[in-house]
Amino acid sequence: AQRVTQPEKLLSVFKGAPVELKCNYSYSGSPELFWYVQYSRQRLQLLLRHISRESIKGFTADLNKGETSFHLKKPFAQEEDSAMYYCALFIQGAQKLVFGQGTRLTINP
Amino acid sequence: DGGITQSPKYLFRKEGQNVTLSCEQNLNHDAMYWYRQDPGQGLRLIYYSQIVNDFQKGDIAEGYSVSREKKESFPLTVTSAQKNPTAFYLCASSILNSRSGANVLTFGAGSRLTVL
């Protein structure tokens, strides 16, 4: 089955601490993975995608095919990082995007 | 101003009534999607369309219907058959591209439906 799992519904860390949001996937093909973010009162938007191997707002995510994971990391959390984060998998054959359950990240001052 | 426009932003419906949510995009995107967002359940795909006059069921299509008569429009009808319609509905669009990494979705602001 094609599935994305985000095991943590809620995650709370202090400002300046490292943060890691977990994402695991199940997919028989070559995965195309994304992280989307929804800040308060804003639209859901793309944060980063694994194919670009980029760092956005200090966040990075590495695809680990052996562990079927795509965890999102940031070494030093900032208050403005508080948001809802979704991991997503693009299903090539069906041409559709499947989302995980989401993790609400709260950065405490 | 390019983007996706969803209307209405808030909608109230009595049980037994059908309601249609509008989604319009001026991005010239090929594909359009409808998702339902519920707390703790993430985004679940209702319907999607890759081309005019064609659409596919997503994971939770029961009780919903769509049409794609124009490239820029993809309205969603929530019918009385939908058992739990109160939710936040998100429309999205994307360019269809076989090149890996190009399948990025642009989202609308959403429509919140409440059934009284």
mmCIF file with all atom_site columns, C-alpha atoms in Angstrom:
data_model
loop_
_atom_site.group_PDB
_atom_site.id
_atom_site.type_symbol
_atom_site.label_atom_id
_atom_site.label_alt_id
_atom_site.label_comp_id
_atom_site.label_asym_id
_atom_site.label_entity_id
_atom_site.label_seq_id
_atom_site.pdbx_PDB_ins_code
_atom_site.Cartn_x
_atom_site.Cartn_y
_atom_site.Cartn_z
_atom_site.occupancy
_atom_site.B_iso_or_equiv
_atom_site.pdbx_formal_charge
_atom_site.auth_seq_id
_atom_site.auth_comp_id
_atom_site.auth_asym_id
_atom_site.auth_atom_id
_atom_site.pdbx_PDB_model_num
ATOM 1   C CA . ALA A 1 1   ? 0.000   0.000  0.000   1.00 0.00 ? 1   ALA A CA 1
ATOM 2   C CA . GLN A 1 2   ? 1.114   3.553  -0.690  1.00 0.00 ? 2   GLN A CA 1
ATOM 3   C CA . ARG A 1 3   ? 1.147   5.360  2.591   1.00 0.00 ? 3   ARG A CA 1
ATOM 4   C CA . VAL A 1 4   ? 2.798   8.200  4.494   1.00 0.00 ? 4   VAL A CA 1
ATOM 5   C CA . THR A 1 5   ? 3.058   8.048  8.274   1.00 0.00 ? 5   THR A CA 1
ATOM 6   C CA . GLN A 1 6   ? 3.891   10.893 10.611  1.00 0.00 ? 6   GLN A CA 1
ATOM 7   C CA . PRO A 1 7   ? 4.004   9.296  14.065  1.00 0.00 ? 7   PRO A CA 1
ATOM 8   C CA . GLU A 1 8   ? 3.858   12.510 16.081  1.00 0.00 ? 8   GLU A CA 1
ATOM 9   C CA . LYS A 1 9   ? 0.661   14.546 16.056  1.00 0.00 ? 9   LYS A CA 1
ATOM 10  C CA . LEU A 1 10  ? 2.196   17.157 18.354  1.00 0.00 ? 10  LEU A CA 1
ATOM 11  C CA . LEU A 1 11  ? 5.800   18.194 18.915  1.00 0.00 ? 11  LEU A CA 1
ATOM 12  C CA . SER A 1 12  ? 6.964   20.893 21.276  1.00 0.00 ? 12  SER A CA 1
ATOM 13  C CA . VAL A 1 13  ? 10.550  22.136 21.582  1.00 0.00 ? 13  VAL A CA 1
ATOM 14  C CA . PHE A 1 14  ? 12.283  25.172 23.030  1.00 0.00 ? 14  PHE A CA 1
ATOM 15  C CA . LYS A 1 15  ? 13.670  27.975 20.904  1.00 0.00 ? 15  LYS A CA 1
ATOM 16  C CA . GLY A 1 16  ? 17.240  27.237 19.897  1.00 0.00 ? 16  GLY A CA 1
ATOM 17  C CA . ALA A 1 17  ? 16.875  23.481 20.355  1.00 0.00 ? 17  ALA A CA 1
ATOM 18  C CA . PRO A 1 18  ? 17.157  21.039 17.455  1.00 0.00 ? 18  PRO A CA 1
ATOM 19  C CA . VAL A 1 19  ? 13.943  19.789 15.928  1.00 0.00 ? 19  VAL A CA 1
ATOM 20  C CA . GLU A 1 20  ? 13.173  16.639 13.955  1.00 0.00 ? 20  GLU A CA 1
ATOM 21  C CA . LEU A 1 21  ? 9.787   15.821 12.459  1.00 0.00 ? 21  LEU A CA 1
ATOM 22  C CA . LYS A 1 22  ? 9.497   12.190 11.477  1.00 0.00 ? 22  LYS A CA 1
ATOM 23  C CA . CYS A 1 23  ? 8.064   10.855 8.237   1.00 0.00 ? 23  CYS A CA 1
ATOM 24  C CA . ASN A 1 24  ? 7.998   7.271  7.006   1.00 0.00 ? 24  ASN A CA 1
ATOM 25  C CA . TYR A 1 25  ? 6.583   6.074  3.729   1.00 0.00 ? 25  TYR A CA 1
ATOM 26  C CA . SER A 1 26  ? 5.479   2.891  2.030   1.00 0.00 ? 26  SER A CA 1
ATOM 27  C CA . TYR A 1 27  ? 5.877   2.827  -1.756  1.00 0.00 ? 27  TYR A CA 1
ATOM 28  C CA . SER A 1 28  ? 6.978   0.202  -4.245  1.00 0.00 ? 28  SER A CA 1
ATOM 29  C CA . GLY A 1 29  ? 8.429   2.615  -6.778  1.00 0.00 ? 29  GLY A CA 1
ATOM 30  C CA . SER A 1 30  ? 11.053  5.337  -6.633  1.00 0.00 ? 30  SER A CA 1
ATOM 31  C CA . PRO A 1 31  ? 9.692   7.823  -4.083  1.00 0.00 ? 31  PRO A CA 1
ATOM 32  C CA . GLU A 1 32  ? 9.148   11.498 -4.759  1.00 0.00 ? 32  GLU A CA 1
ATOM 33  C CA . LEU A 1 33  ? 8.733   13.167 -1.370  1.00 0.00 ? 33  LEU A CA 1
ATOM 34  C CA . PHE A 1 34  ? 7.799   16.618 -0.151  1.00 0.00 ? 34  PHE A CA 1
ATOM 35  C CA . TRP A 1 35  ? 7.314   18.601 3.035   1.00 0.00 ? 35  TRP A CA 1
ATOM 36  C CA . TYR A 1 36  ? 4.452   21.107 3.106   1.00 0.00 ? 36  TYR A CA 1
ATOM 37  C CA . VAL A 1 37  ? 3.878   23.682 5.863   1.00 0.00 ? 37  VAL A CA 1
ATOM 38  C CA . GLN A 1 38  ? 0.821   25.590 7.021   1.00 0.00 ? 38  GLN A CA 1
ATOM 39  C CA . TYR A 1 39  ? 1.478   28.624 9.203   1.00 0.00 ? 39  TYR A CA 1
ATOM 40  C CA . SER A 1 40  ? -1.356  30.139 11.211  1.00 0.00 ? 40  SER A CA 1
ATOM 41  C CA . ARG A 1 41  ? -3.902  31.844 8.939   1.00 0.00 ? 41  ARG A CA 1
ATOM 42  C CA . GLN A 1 42  ? -1.870  31.070 5.820   1.00 0.00 ? 42  GLN A CA 1
ATOM 43  C CA . ARG A 1 43  ? -2.284  28.667 2.957   1.00 0.00 ? 43  ARG A CA 1
ATOM 44  C CA . LEU A 1 44  ? -0.653  25.294 2.847   1.00 0.00 ? 44  LEU A CA 1
ATOM 45  C CA . GLN A 1 45  ? 2.590   25.724 0.922   1.00 0.00 ? 45  GLN A CA 1
ATOM 46  C CA . LEU A 1 46  ? 5.592   23.746 -0.198  1.00 0.00 ? 46  LEU A CA 1
ATOM 47  C CA . LEU A 1 47  ? 8.540   23.812 2.182   1.00 0.00 ? 47  LEU A CA 1
ATOM 48  C CA . LEU A 1 48  ? 10.965  21.549 0.375   1.00 0.00 ? 48  LEU A CA 1
ATOM 49  C CA . ARG A 1 49  ? 11.248  18.472 -1.851  1.00 0.00 ? 49  ARG A CA 1
ATOM 50  C CA . HIS A 1 50  ? 13.813  15.731 -1.706  1.00 0.00 ? 50  HIS A CA 1
ATOM 51  C CA . ILE A 1 51  ? 14.798  15.973 -5.367  1.00 0.00 ? 51  ILE A CA 1
ATOM 52  C CA . SER A 1 52  ? 16.133  19.490 -4.855  1.00 0.00 ? 52  SER A CA 1
ATOM 53  C CA . ARG A 1 53  ? 18.318  18.592 -1.862  1.00 0.00 ? 53  ARG A CA 1
ATOM 54  C CA . GLU A 1 54  ? 17.889  22.154 -0.679  1.00 0.00 ? 54  GLU A CA 1
ATOM 55  C CA . SER A 1 55  ? 17.723  23.887 2.682   1.00 0.00 ? 55  SER A CA 1
ATOM 56  C CA . ILE A 1 56  ? 14.725  26.158 3.175   1.00 0.00 ? 56  ILE A CA 1
ATOM 57  C CA . LYS A 1 57  ? 14.407  28.361 6.269   1.00 0.00 ? 57  LYS A CA 1
ATOM 58  C CA . GLY A 1 58  ? 17.159  26.249 7.818   1.00 0.00 ? 58  GLY A CA 1
ATOM 59  C CA . PHE A 1 59  ? 15.233  23.002 7.327   1.00 0.00 ? 59  PHE A CA 1
ATOM 60  C CA . THR A 1 60  ? 16.659  19.975 5.542   1.00 0.00 ? 60  THR A CA 1
ATOM 61  C CA . ALA A 1 61  ? 15.283  16.535 4.811   1.00 0.00 ? 61  ALA A CA 1
ATOM 62  C CA . ASP A 1 62  ? 17.222  13.510 3.621   1.00 0.00 ? 62  ASP A CA 1
ATOM 63  C CA . LEU A 1 63  ? 15.647  10.566 1.886   1.00 0.00 ? 63  LEU A CA 1
ATOM 64  C CA . ASN A 1 64  ? 16.713  7.290  3.487   1.00 0.00 ? 64  ASN A CA 1
ATOM 65  C CA . LYS A 1 65  ? 15.503  4.502  1.229   1.00 0.00 ? 65  LYS A CA 1
ATOM 66  C CA . GLY A 1 66  ? 16.783  1.798  3.552   1.00 0.00 ? 66  GLY A CA 1
ATOM 67  C CA . GLU A 1 67  ? 14.649  3.062  6.430   1.00 0.00 ? 67  GLU A CA 1
ATOM 68  C CA . THR A 1 68  ? 11.933  4.425  4.085   1.00 0.00 ? 68  THR A CA 1
ATOM 69  C CA . SER A 1 69  ? 12.114  7.741  5.888   1.00 0.00 ? 69  SER A CA 1
ATOM 70  C CA . PHE A 1 70  ? 12.178  11.429 5.005   1.00 0.00 ? 70  PHE A CA 1
ATOM 71  C CA . HIS A 1 71  ? 12.599  13.188 8.338   1.00 0.00 ? 71  HIS A CA 1
ATOM 72  C CA . LEU A 1 72  ? 12.614  16.998 8.492   1.00 0.00 ? 72  LEU A CA 1
ATOM 73  C CA . LYS A 1 73  ? 15.357  18.571 10.580  1.00 0.00 ? 73  LYS A CA 1
ATOM 74  C CA . LYS A 1 74  ? 16.494  21.958 11.781  1.00 0.00 ? 74  LYS A CA 1
ATOM 75  C CA . PRO A 1 75  ? 19.472  22.452 14.108  1.00 0.00 ? 75  PRO A CA 1
ATOM 76  C CA . PHE A 1 76  ? 18.162  25.528 15.928  1.00 0.00 ? 76  PHE A CA 1
ATOM 77  C CA . ALA A 1 77  ? 14.401  26.061 16.138  1.00 0.00 ? 77  ALA A CA 1
ATOM 78  C CA . GLN A 1 78  ? 12.908  29.554 15.943  1.00 0.00 ? 78  GLN A CA 1
ATOM 79  C CA . GLU A 1 79  ? 9.532   30.733 17.197  1.00 0.00 ? 79  GLU A CA 1
ATOM 80  C CA . GLU A 1 80  ? 8.348   31.432 13.656  1.00 0.00 ? 80  GLU A CA 1
ATOM 81  C CA . ASP A 1 81  ? 8.746   27.733 12.858  1.00 0.00 ? 81  ASP A CA 1
ATOM 82  C CA . SER A 1 82  ? 5.574   26.997 14.813  1.00 0.00 ? 82  SER A CA 1
ATOM 83  C CA . ALA A 1 83  ? 3.170   25.543 12.258  1.00 0.00 ? 83  ALA A CA 1
ATOM 84  C CA . MET A 1 84  ? 1.503   22.404 10.943  1.00 0.00 ? 84  MET A CA 1
ATOM 85  C CA . TYR A 1 85  ? 3.842   20.245 8.874   1.00 0.00 ? 85  TYR A CA 1
ATOM 86  C CA . TYR A 1 86  ? 2.785   17.607 6.365   1.00 0.00 ? 86  TYR A CA 1
ATOM 87  C CA . CYS A 1 87  ? 4.924   15.015 4.654   1.00 0.00 ? 87  CYS A CA 1
ATOM 88  C CA . ALA A 1 88  ? 3.687   13.971 1.199   1.00 0.00 ? 88  ALA A CA 1
ATOM 89  C CA . LEU A 1 89  ? 4.420   11.282 -1.375  1.00 0.00 ? 89  LEU A CA 1
ATOM 90  C CA . PHE A 1 90  ? 3.743   11.670 -5.103  1.00 0.00 ? 90  PHE A CA 1
ATOM 91  C CA . ILE A 1 91  ? 2.303   8.525  -6.668  1.00 0.00 ? 91  ILE A CA 1
ATOM 92  C CA . GLN A 1 92  ? 3.714   8.433  -10.209 1.00 0.00 ? 92  GLN A CA 1
ATOM 93  C CA . GLY A 1 93  ? 1.241   6.089  -11.871 1.00 0.00 ? 93  GLY A CA 1
ATOM 94  C CA . ALA A 1 94  ? -1.907  7.738  -10.531 1.00 0.00 ? 94  ALA A CA 1
ATOM 95  C CA . GLN A 1 95  ? -0.376  11.225 -10.631 1.00 0.00 ? 95  GLN A CA 1
ATOM 96  C CA . LYS A 1 96  ? -1.630  12.156 -7.176  1.00 0.00 ? 96  LYS A CA 1
ATOM 97  C CA . LEU A 1 97  ? -0.156  13.402 -3.908  1.00 0.00 ? 97  LEU A CA 1
ATOM 98  C CA . VAL A 1 98  ? -0.746  11.435 -0.692  1.00 0.00 ? 98  VAL A CA 1
ATOM 99  C CA . PHE A 1 99  ? -0.287  13.211 2.642   1.00 0.00 ? 99  PHE A CA 1
ATOM 100 C CA . GLY A 1 100 ? 0.585   12.083 6.116   1.00 0.00 ? 100 GLY A CA 1
ATOM 101 C CA . GLN A 1 101 ? -1.511  12.933 9.145   1.00 0.00 ? 101 GLN A CA 1
ATOM 102 C CA . GLY A 1 102 ? 0.516   16.034 9.932   1.00 0.00 ? 102 GLY A CA 1
ATOM 103 C CA . THR A 1 103 ? 2.578   17.178 12.920  1.00 0.00 ? 103 THR A CA 1
ATOM 104 C CA . ARG A 1 104 ? 1.828   20.365 14.793  1.00 0.00 ? 104 ARG A CA 1
ATOM 105 C CA . LEU A 1 105 ? 5.125   21.905 15.830  1.00 0.00 ? 105 LEU A CA 1
ATOM 106 C CA . THR A 1 106 ? 5.199   24.421 18.669  1.00 0.00 ? 106 THR A CA 1
ATOM 107 C CA . ILE A 1 107 ? 8.359   26.338 19.498  1.00 0.00 ? 107 ILE A CA 1
ATOM 108 C CA . ASN A 1 108 ? 8.389   27.609 23.057  1.00 0.00 ? 108 ASN A CA 1
ATOM 109 C CA . PRO A 1 109 ? 10.266  30.832 23.909  1.00 0.00 ? 109 PRO A CA 1
ATOM 110 C CA . ASP B 2 1   ? -2.866  38.160 -9.180  1.00 0.00 ? 1   ASP B CA 1
ATOM 111 C CA . GLY B 2 2   ? -2.254  34.527 -10.080 1.00 0.00 ? 2   GLY B CA 1
ATOM 112 C CA . GLY B 2 3   ? -3.428  31.717 -7.909  1.00 0.00 ? 3   GLY B CA 1
ATOM 113 C CA . ILE B 2 4   ? -6.311  29.588 -6.767  1.00 0.00 ? 4   ILE B CA 1
ATOM 114 C CA . THR B 2 5   ? -9.564  31.054 -5.527  1.00 0.00 ? 5   THR B CA 1
ATOM 115 C CA . GLN B 2 6   ? -11.957 29.052 -3.405  1.00 0.00 ? 6   GLN B CA 1
ATOM 116 C CA . SER B 2 7   ? -15.433 30.245 -2.514  1.00 0.00 ? 7   SER B CA 1
ATOM 117 C CA . PRO B 2 8   ? -17.239 30.576 -0.283  1.00 0.00 ? 8   PRO B CA 1
ATOM 118 C CA . LYS B 2 9   ? -14.818 30.801 2.625   1.00 0.00 ? 9   LYS B CA 1
ATOM 119 C CA . TYR B 2 10  ? -17.500 29.708 5.091   1.00 0.00 ? 10  TYR B CA 1
ATOM 120 C CA . LEU B 2 11  ? -20.660 27.792 4.315   1.00 0.00 ? 11  LEU B CA 1
ATOM 121 C CA . PHE B 2 12  ? -23.473 26.458 6.452   1.00 0.00 ? 12  PHE B CA 1
ATOM 122 C CA . ARG B 2 13  ? -25.783 23.740 5.264   1.00 0.00 ? 13  ARG B CA 1
ATOM 123 C CA . LYS B 2 14  ? -28.788 21.969 6.651   1.00 0.00 ? 14  LYS B CA 1
ATOM 124 C CA . GLU B 2 15  ? -28.798 18.196 6.685   1.00 0.00 ? 15  GLU B CA 1
ATOM 125 C CA . GLY B 2 16  ? -30.161 16.765 3.473   1.00 0.00 ? 16  GLY B CA 1
ATOM 126 C CA . GLN B 2 17  ? -28.999 19.630 1.274   1.00 0.00 ? 17  GLN B CA 1
ATOM 127 C CA . ASN B 2 18  ? -26.379 19.470 -1.442  1.00 0.00 ? 18  ASN B CA 1
ATOM 128 C CA . VAL B 2 19  ? -23.785 22.219 -1.560  1.00 0.00 ? 19  VAL B CA 1
ATOM 129 C CA . THR B 2 20  ? -21.212 23.156 -4.183  1.00 0.00 ? 20  THR B CA 1
ATOM 130 C CA . LEU B 2 21  ? -17.781 24.561 -3.416  1.00 0.00 ? 21  LEU B CA 1
ATOM 131 C CA . SER B 2 22  ? -16.084 26.591 -6.106  1.00 0.00 ? 22  SER B CA 1
ATOM 132 C CA . CYS B 2 23  ? -12.425 26.350 -7.114  1.00 0.00 ? 23  CYS B CA 1
ATOM 133 C CA . GLU B 2 24  ? -10.918 28.488 -9.875  1.00 0.00 ? 24  GLU B CA 1
ATOM 134 C CA . GLN B 2 25  ? -7.281  28.788 -10.931 1.00 0.00 ? 25  GLN B CA 1
ATOM 135 C CA . ASN B 2 26  ? -5.558  31.125 -13.386 1.00 0.00 ? 26  ASN B CA 1
ATOM 136 C CA . LEU B 2 27  ? -2.189  29.393 -13.274 1.00 0.00 ? 27  LEU B CA 1
ATOM 137 C CA . ASN B 2 28  ? -2.829  27.391 -16.449 1.00 0.00 ? 28  ASN B CA 1
ATOM 138 C CA . HIS B 2 29  ? -2.260  24.223 -14.438 1.00 0.00 ? 29  HIS B CA 1
ATOM 139 C CA . ASP B 2 30  ? -3.327  20.907 -15.903 1.00 0.00 ? 30  ASP B CA 1
ATOM 140 C CA . ALA B 2 31  ? -4.227  19.036 -12.746 1.00 0.00 ? 31  ALA B CA 1
ATOM 141 C CA . MET B 2 32  ? -6.628  19.987 -9.979  1.00 0.00 ? 32  MET B CA 1
ATOM 142 C CA . TYR B 2 33  ? -7.337  18.293 -6.663  1.00 0.00 ? 33  TYR B CA 1
ATOM 143 C CA . TRP B 2 34  ? -9.806  18.369 -3.795  1.00 0.00 ? 34  TRP B CA 1
ATOM 144 C CA . TYR B 2 35  ? -8.676  17.427 -0.299  1.00 0.00 ? 35  TYR B CA 1
ATOM 145 C CA . ARG B 2 36  ? -10.497 17.271 2.980   1.00 0.00 ? 36  ARG B CA 1
ATOM 146 C CA . GLN B 2 37  ? -8.604  18.396 6.079   1.00 0.00 ? 37  GLN B CA 1
ATOM 147 C CA . ASP B 2 38  ? -9.678  17.057 9.478   1.00 0.00 ? 38  ASP B CA 1
ATOM 148 C CA . PRO B 2 39  ? -7.739  17.439 12.745  1.00 0.00 ? 39  PRO B CA 1
ATOM 149 C CA . GLY B 2 40  ? -5.539  14.416 13.370  1.00 0.00 ? 40  GLY B CA 1
ATOM 150 C CA . GLN B 2 41  ? -6.272  12.882 9.985   1.00 0.00 ? 41  GLN B CA 1
ATOM 151 C CA . GLY B 2 42  ? -4.212  15.076 7.721   1.00 0.00 ? 42  GLY B CA 1
ATOM 152 C CA . LEU B 2 43  ? -5.295  15.735 4.160   1.00 0.00 ? 43  LEU B CA 1
ATOM 153 C CA . ARG B 2 44  ? -7.347  13.088 2.434   1.00 0.00 ? 44  ARG B CA 1
ATOM 154 C CA . LEU B 2 45  ? -7.863  13.123 -1.312  1.00 0.00 ? 45  LEU B CA 1
ATOM 155 C CA . ILE B 2 46  ? -11.482 13.311 -2.486  1.00 0.00 ? 46  ILE B CA 1
ATOM 156 C CA . TYR B 2 47  ? -11.235 13.694 -6.269  1.00 0.00 ? 47  TYR B CA 1
ATOM 157 C CA . TYR B 2 48  ? -8.657  14.823 -8.777  1.00 0.00 ? 48  TYR B CA 1
ATOM 158 C CA . SER B 2 49  ? -8.519  15.681 -12.454 1.00 0.00 ? 49  SER B CA 1
ATOM 159 C CA . GLN B 2 50  ? -5.598  15.706 -14.849 1.00 0.00 ? 50  GLN B CA 1
ATOM 160 C CA . ILE B 2 51  ? -7.439  16.951 -17.903 1.00 0.00 ? 51  ILE B CA 1
ATOM 161 C CA . VAL B 2 52  ? -10.707 18.615 -18.896 1.00 0.00 ? 52  VAL B CA 1
ATOM 162 C CA . ASN B 2 53  ? -13.736 16.311 -18.898 1.00 0.00 ? 53  ASN B CA 1
ATOM 163 C CA . ASP B 2 54  ? -11.907 13.621 -16.944 1.00 0.00 ? 54  ASP B CA 1
ATOM 164 C CA . PHE B 2 55  ? -11.490 13.001 -13.223 1.00 0.00 ? 55  PHE B CA 1
ATOM 165 C CA . GLN B 2 56  ? -10.638 10.185 -10.819 1.00 0.00 ? 56  GLN B CA 1
ATOM 166 C CA . LYS B 2 57  ? -11.850 9.197  -7.384  1.00 0.00 ? 57  LYS B CA 1
ATOM 167 C CA . GLY B 2 58  ? -9.491  9.719  -4.502  1.00 0.00 ? 58  GLY B CA 1
ATOM 168 C CA . ASP B 2 59  ? -9.476  7.870  -1.194  1.00 0.00 ? 59  ASP B CA 1
ATOM 169 C CA . ILE B 2 60  ? -12.749 9.272  0.185   1.00 0.00 ? 60  ILE B CA 1
ATOM 170 C CA . ALA B 2 61  ? -14.948 10.024 -2.844  1.00 0.00 ? 61  ALA B CA 1
ATOM 171 C CA . GLU B 2 62  ? -18.209 8.639  -1.445  1.00 0.00 ? 62  GLU B CA 1
ATOM 172 C CA . GLY B 2 63  ? -20.827 11.349 -1.009  1.00 0.00 ? 63  GLY B CA 1
ATOM 173 C CA . TYR B 2 64  ? -18.994 13.815 -3.255  1.00 0.00 ? 64  TYR B CA 1
ATOM 174 C CA . SER B 2 65  ? -19.128 14.673 -6.956  1.00 0.00 ? 65  SER B CA 1
ATOM 175 C CA . VAL B 2 66  ? -17.057 16.896 -9.248  1.00 0.00 ? 66  VAL B CA 1
ATOM 176 C CA . SER B 2 67  ? -16.944 18.202 -12.793 1.00 0.00 ? 67  SER B CA 1
ATOM 177 C CA . ARG B 2 68  ? -14.147 19.559 -14.971 1.00 0.00 ? 68  ARG B CA 1
ATOM 178 C CA . GLU B 2 69  ? -15.776 21.339 -17.885 1.00 0.00 ? 69  GLU B CA 1
ATOM 179 C CA . LYS B 2 70  ? -13.066 23.994 -18.061 1.00 0.00 ? 70  LYS B CA 1
ATOM 180 C CA . LYS B 2 71  ? -9.343  23.805 -17.377 1.00 0.00 ? 71  LYS B CA 1
ATOM 181 C CA . GLU B 2 72  ? -9.512  26.578 -14.800 1.00 0.00 ? 72  GLU B CA 1
ATOM 182 C CA . SER B 2 73  ? -12.510 25.322 -12.824 1.00 0.00 ? 73  SER B CA 1
ATOM 183 C CA . PHE B 2 74  ? -13.054 22.245 -10.641 1.00 0.00 ? 74  PHE B CA 1
ATOM 184 C CA . PRO B 2 75  ? -16.191 22.561 -8.464  1.00 0.00 ? 75  PRO B CA 1
ATOM 185 C CA . LEU B 2 76  ? -16.916 20.066 -5.703  1.00 0.00 ? 76  LEU B CA 1
ATOM 186 C CA . THR B 2 77  ? -20.453 19.106 -4.710  1.00 0.00 ? 77  THR B CA 1
ATOM 187 C CA . VAL B 2 78  ? -20.990 17.726 -1.235  1.00 0.00 ? 78  VAL B CA 1
ATOM 188 C CA . THR B 2 79  ? -24.146 15.667 -1.461  1.00 0.00 ? 79  THR B CA 1
ATOM 189 C CA . SER B 2 80  ? -26.596 14.628 1.209   1.00 0.00 ? 80  SER B CA 1
ATOM 190 C CA . ALA B 2 81  ? -25.080 11.146 0.976   1.00 0.00 ? 81  ALA B CA 1
ATOM 191 C CA . GLN B 2 82  ? -21.891 12.322 2.663   1.00 0.00 ? 82  GLN B CA 1
ATOM 192 C CA . LYS B 2 83  ? -22.287 11.124 6.245   1.00 0.00 ? 83  LYS B CA 1
ATOM 193 C CA . ASN B 2 84  ? -19.918 13.543 7.941   1.00 0.00 ? 84  ASN B CA 1
ATOM 194 C CA . PRO B 2 85  ? -19.540 16.598 5.697   1.00 0.00 ? 85  PRO B CA 1
ATOM 195 C CA . THR B 2 86  ? -18.477 19.160 8.311   1.00 0.00 ? 86  THR B CA 1
ATOM 196 C CA . ALA B 2 87  ? -14.831 19.821 7.461   1.00 0.00 ? 87  ALA B CA 1
ATOM 197 C CA . PHE B 2 88  ? -12.286 22.143 5.894   1.00 0.00 ? 88  PHE B CA 1
ATOM 198 C CA . TYR B 2 89  ? -11.967 21.611 2.139   1.00 0.00 ? 89  TYR B CA 1
ATOM 199 C CA . LEU B 2 90  ? -8.821  22.457 0.197   1.00 0.00 ? 90  LEU B CA 1
ATOM 200 C CA . CYS B 2 91  ? -8.473  22.778 -3.546  1.00 0.00 ? 91  CYS B CA 1
ATOM 201 C CA . ALA B 2 92  ? -5.082  22.541 -5.239  1.00 0.00 ? 92  ALA B CA 1
ATOM 202 C CA . SER B 2 93  ? -3.586  22.552 -8.706  1.00 0.00 ? 93  SER B CA 1
ATOM 203 C CA . SER B 2 94  ? -0.323  21.574 -10.349 1.00 0.00 ? 94  SER B CA 1
ATOM 204 C CA . ILE B 2 95  ? 1.497   21.300 -13.631 1.00 0.00 ? 95  ILE B CA 1
ATOM 205 C CA . LEU B 2 96  ? 1.655   17.707 -14.802 1.00 0.00 ? 96  LEU B CA 1
ATOM 206 C CA . ASN B 2 97  ? 5.202   16.874 -15.652 1.00 0.00 ? 97  ASN B CA 1
ATOM 207 C CA . SER B 2 98  ? 6.856   13.523 -15.943 1.00 0.00 ? 98  SER B CA 1
ATOM 208 C CA . ARG B 2 99  ? 10.140  15.100 -14.932 1.00 0.00 ? 99  ARG B CA 1
ATOM 209 C CA . SER B 2 100 ? 10.721  14.033 -11.390 1.00 0.00 ? 100 SER B CA 1
ATOM 210 C CA . GLY B 2 101 ? 10.286  16.763 -8.821  1.00 0.00 ? 101 GLY B CA 1
ATOM 211 C CA . ALA B 2 102 ? 7.994   18.967 -10.868 1.00 0.00 ? 102 ALA B CA 1
ATOM 212 C CA . ASN B 2 103 ? 4.769   17.847 -9.224  1.00 0.00 ? 103 ASN B CA 1
ATOM 213 C CA . VAL B 2 104 ? 4.337   20.664 -6.750  1.00 0.00 ? 104 VAL B CA 1
ATOM 214 C CA . LEU B 2 105 ? 0.835   21.597 -5.605  1.00 0.00 ? 105 LEU B CA 1
ATOM 215 C CA . THR B 2 106 ? -0.438  25.143 -5.173  1.00 0.00 ? 106 THR B CA 1
ATOM 216 C CA . PHE B 2 107 ? -3.263  25.390 -2.654  1.00 0.00 ? 107 PHE B CA 1
ATOM 217 C CA . GLY B 2 108 ? -6.279  27.603 -2.249  1.00 0.00 ? 108 GLY B CA 1
ATOM 218 C CA . ALA B 2 109 ? -7.236  29.253 1.045   1.00 0.00 ? 109 ALA B CA 1
ATOM 219 C CA . GLY B 2 110 ? -9.906  26.657 1.763   1.00 0.00 ? 110 GLY B CA 1
ATOM 220 C CA . SER B 2 111 ? -13.636 26.489 2.420   1.00 0.00 ? 111 SER B CA 1
ATOM 221 C CA . ARG B 2 112 ? -15.063 25.566 5.796   1.00 0.00 ? 112 ARG B CA 1
ATOM 222 C CA . LEU B 2 113 ? -18.359 23.707 5.576   1.00 0.00 ? 113 LEU B CA 1
ATOM 223 C CA . THR B 2 114 ? -20.544 23.290 8.631   1.00 0.00 ? 114 THR B CA 1
ATOM 224 C CA . VAL B 2 115 ? -23.643 21.134 8.589   1.00 0.00 ? 115 VAL B CA 1
ATOM 225 C CA . LEU B 2 116 ? -26.254 22.249 11.083  1.00 0.00 ? 116 LEU B CA 1
#
